[in-house]
Amino acid sequence: KDQADGLMGPVWVPNHFVNTCRSCTSSFSFLNRRHHCRRCGDIYCQKCSAKKIALPQLGFEKPVRVCDRCFDAQQRENRKEEIRRGVRT
């Protein structure tokens, strides 16, 4: 999303700045492609960014690709918000 929506997403790291996955350090190639995490904007391989989760704070109501670290962090935020609101799942 952009500023017009009142939501600021992460600044995506340009593809040409990254030659290896930020998590597992595997080299990118024709078969091992780059994927941007929609939450942090960094670049990961498919294995390290295979999870999807909604990011309503960024305007993504449907699940989108995120890195493993951001998936875990977003789940923690979701649980805190559920507790704050008194919602149990």
mmCIF file of C-alpha atoms in Angstrom:
data_model
loop_
_atom_site.group_PDB
_atom_site.id
_atom_site.type_symbol
_atom_site.label_atom_id
_atom_site.label_comp_id
_atom_site.label_asym_id
_atom_site.label_seq_id
_atom_site.Cartn_x
_atom_site.Cartn_y
_atom_site.Cartn_z
ATOM 1 C CA LYS A 1 0.000 0.000 0.000
ATOM 2 C CA ASP A 2 1.057 3.605 -0.235
ATOM 3 C CA GLN A 3 0.773 6.860 1.657
ATOM 4 C CA ALA A 4 -2.501 7.721 -0.075
ATOM 5 C CA ASP A 5 -4.084 4.808 1.809
ATOM 6 C CA GLY A 6 -2.578 5.996 5.087
ATOM 7 C CA LEU A 7 -0.574 2.769 5.306
ATOM 8 C CA MET A 8 3.181 2.558 4.948
ATOM 9 C CA GLY A 9 4.630 -0.775 4.012
ATOM 10 C CA PRO A 10 8.262 -1.743 4.118
ATOM 11 C CA VAL A 11 10.780 -0.444 1.619
ATOM 12 C CA TRP A 12 11.683 -3.393 -0.580
ATOM 13 C CA VAL A 13 15.359 -4.203 -0.917
ATOM 14 C CA PRO A 14 16.259 -3.982 -4.636
ATOM 15 C CA ASN A 15 16.887 -7.414 -6.198
ATOM 16 C CA HIS A 16 20.330 -6.470 -7.510
ATOM 17 C CA PHE A 17 21.561 -5.722 -3.958
ATOM 18 C CA VAL A 18 21.100 -9.317 -2.769
ATOM 19 C CA ASN A 19 22.750 -12.477 -4.126
ATOM 20 C CA THR A 20 21.937 -14.821 -1.244
ATOM 21 C CA CYS A 21 18.954 -15.516 1.000
ATOM 22 C CA ARG A 22 18.980 -13.287 4.081
ATOM 23 C CA SER A 23 18.119 -16.284 6.244
ATOM 24 C CA CYS A 24 19.854 -19.433 4.987
ATOM 25 C CA THR A 25 22.419 -17.706 2.702
ATOM 26 C CA SER A 26 21.661 -19.990 -0.262
ATOM 27 C CA SER A 27 22.707 -18.387 -3.557
ATOM 28 C CA PHE A 28 20.006 -17.173 -5.905
ATOM 29 C CA SER A 29 19.887 -18.641 -9.400
ATOM 30 C CA PHE A 30 17.457 -19.355 -12.211
ATOM 31 C CA LEU A 31 15.982 -22.173 -10.088
ATOM 32 C CA ASN A 32 16.403 -20.604 -6.634
ATOM 33 C CA ARG A 33 14.532 -17.346 -7.048
ATOM 34 C CA ARG A 34 14.283 -14.225 -4.898
ATOM 35 C CA HIS A 35 11.100 -13.506 -2.955
ATOM 36 C CA HIS A 36 10.324 -10.312 -1.043
ATOM 37 C CA CYS A 37 8.789 -10.536 2.407
ATOM 38 C CA ARG A 38 5.709 -8.295 2.395
ATOM 39 C CA ARG A 39 6.253 -7.400 6.056
ATOM 40 C CA CYS A 40 9.961 -6.481 6.245
ATOM 41 C CA GLY A 41 10.792 -5.993 2.540
ATOM 42 C CA ASP A 42 13.930 -8.140 2.634
ATOM 43 C CA ILE A 43 14.726 -10.911 0.148
ATOM 44 C CA TYR A 44 14.546 -14.645 0.867
ATOM 45 C CA CYS A 45 14.563 -17.942 -0.982
ATOM 46 C CA GLN A 46 11.307 -19.853 -1.419
ATOM 47 C CA LYS A 47 12.096 -22.184 1.485
ATOM 48 C CA CYS A 48 12.607 -19.289 3.915
ATOM 49 C CA SER A 49 9.547 -17.338 2.716
ATOM 50 C CA ALA A 50 6.988 -20.056 2.067
ATOM 51 C CA LYS A 51 4.553 -18.986 4.795
ATOM 52 C CA LYS A 52 1.635 -16.635 4.294
ATOM 53 C CA ILE A 53 -0.264 -14.520 6.793
ATOM 54 C CA ALA A 54 -2.611 -11.542 6.652
ATOM 55 C CA LEU A 55 -1.013 -8.174 7.450
ATOM 56 C CA PRO A 56 -4.001 -5.919 8.126
ATOM 57 C CA GLN A 57 -1.774 -3.179 9.550
ATOM 58 C CA LEU A 58 -0.259 -2.903 6.054
ATOM 59 C CA GLY A 59 -3.571 -3.259 4.208
ATOM 60 C CA PHE A 60 -3.213 -6.963 3.333
ATOM 61 C CA GLU A 61 -6.413 -8.563 4.574
ATOM 62 C CA LYS A 62 -5.682 -11.790 2.688
ATOM 63 C CA PRO A 63 -2.548 -13.837 3.503
ATOM 64 C CA VAL A 64 0.617 -12.737 1.694
ATOM 65 C CA ARG A 65 4.176 -14.117 1.476
ATOM 66 C CA VAL A 66 6.353 -13.396 4.491
ATOM 67 C CA CYS A 67 9.696 -14.657 5.759
ATOM 68 C CA ASP A 68 9.781 -17.125 8.640
ATOM 69 C CA ARG A 69 10.925 -14.454 11.130
ATOM 70 C CA CYS A 70 8.096 -12.082 10.184
ATOM 71 C CA PHE A 71 5.539 -14.904 10.235
ATOM 72 C CA ASP A 72 6.471 -15.705 13.840
ATOM 73 C CA ALA A 73 6.493 -12.013 14.811
ATOM 74 C CA GLN A 74 3.087 -11.405 13.200
ATOM 75 C CA GLN A 75 1.605 -14.412 14.981
ATOM 76 C CA ARG A 76 2.867 -13.003 18.300
ATOM 77 C CA GLU A 77 1.333 -9.609 17.459
ATOM 78 C CA ASN A 78 -1.956 -11.273 16.521
ATOM 79 C CA ARG A 79 -2.050 -13.169 19.830
ATOM 80 C CA LYS A 80 -1.305 -9.980 21.799
ATOM 81 C CA GLU A 81 -4.081 -8.168 19.941
ATOM 82 C CA GLU A 82 -6.525 -11.014 20.597
ATOM 83 C CA ILE A 83 -5.677 -10.917 24.306
ATOM 84 C CA ARG A 84 -6.025 -7.134 24.352
ATOM 85 C CA ARG A 85 -9.465 -7.390 22.741
ATOM 86 C CA GLY A 86 -10.474 -10.386 24.877
ATOM 87 C CA VAL A 87 -10.773 -12.714 21.889
ATOM 88 C CA ARG A 88 -9.769 -16.354 22.252
ATOM 89 C CA THR A 89 -9.100 -18.759 19.373
#
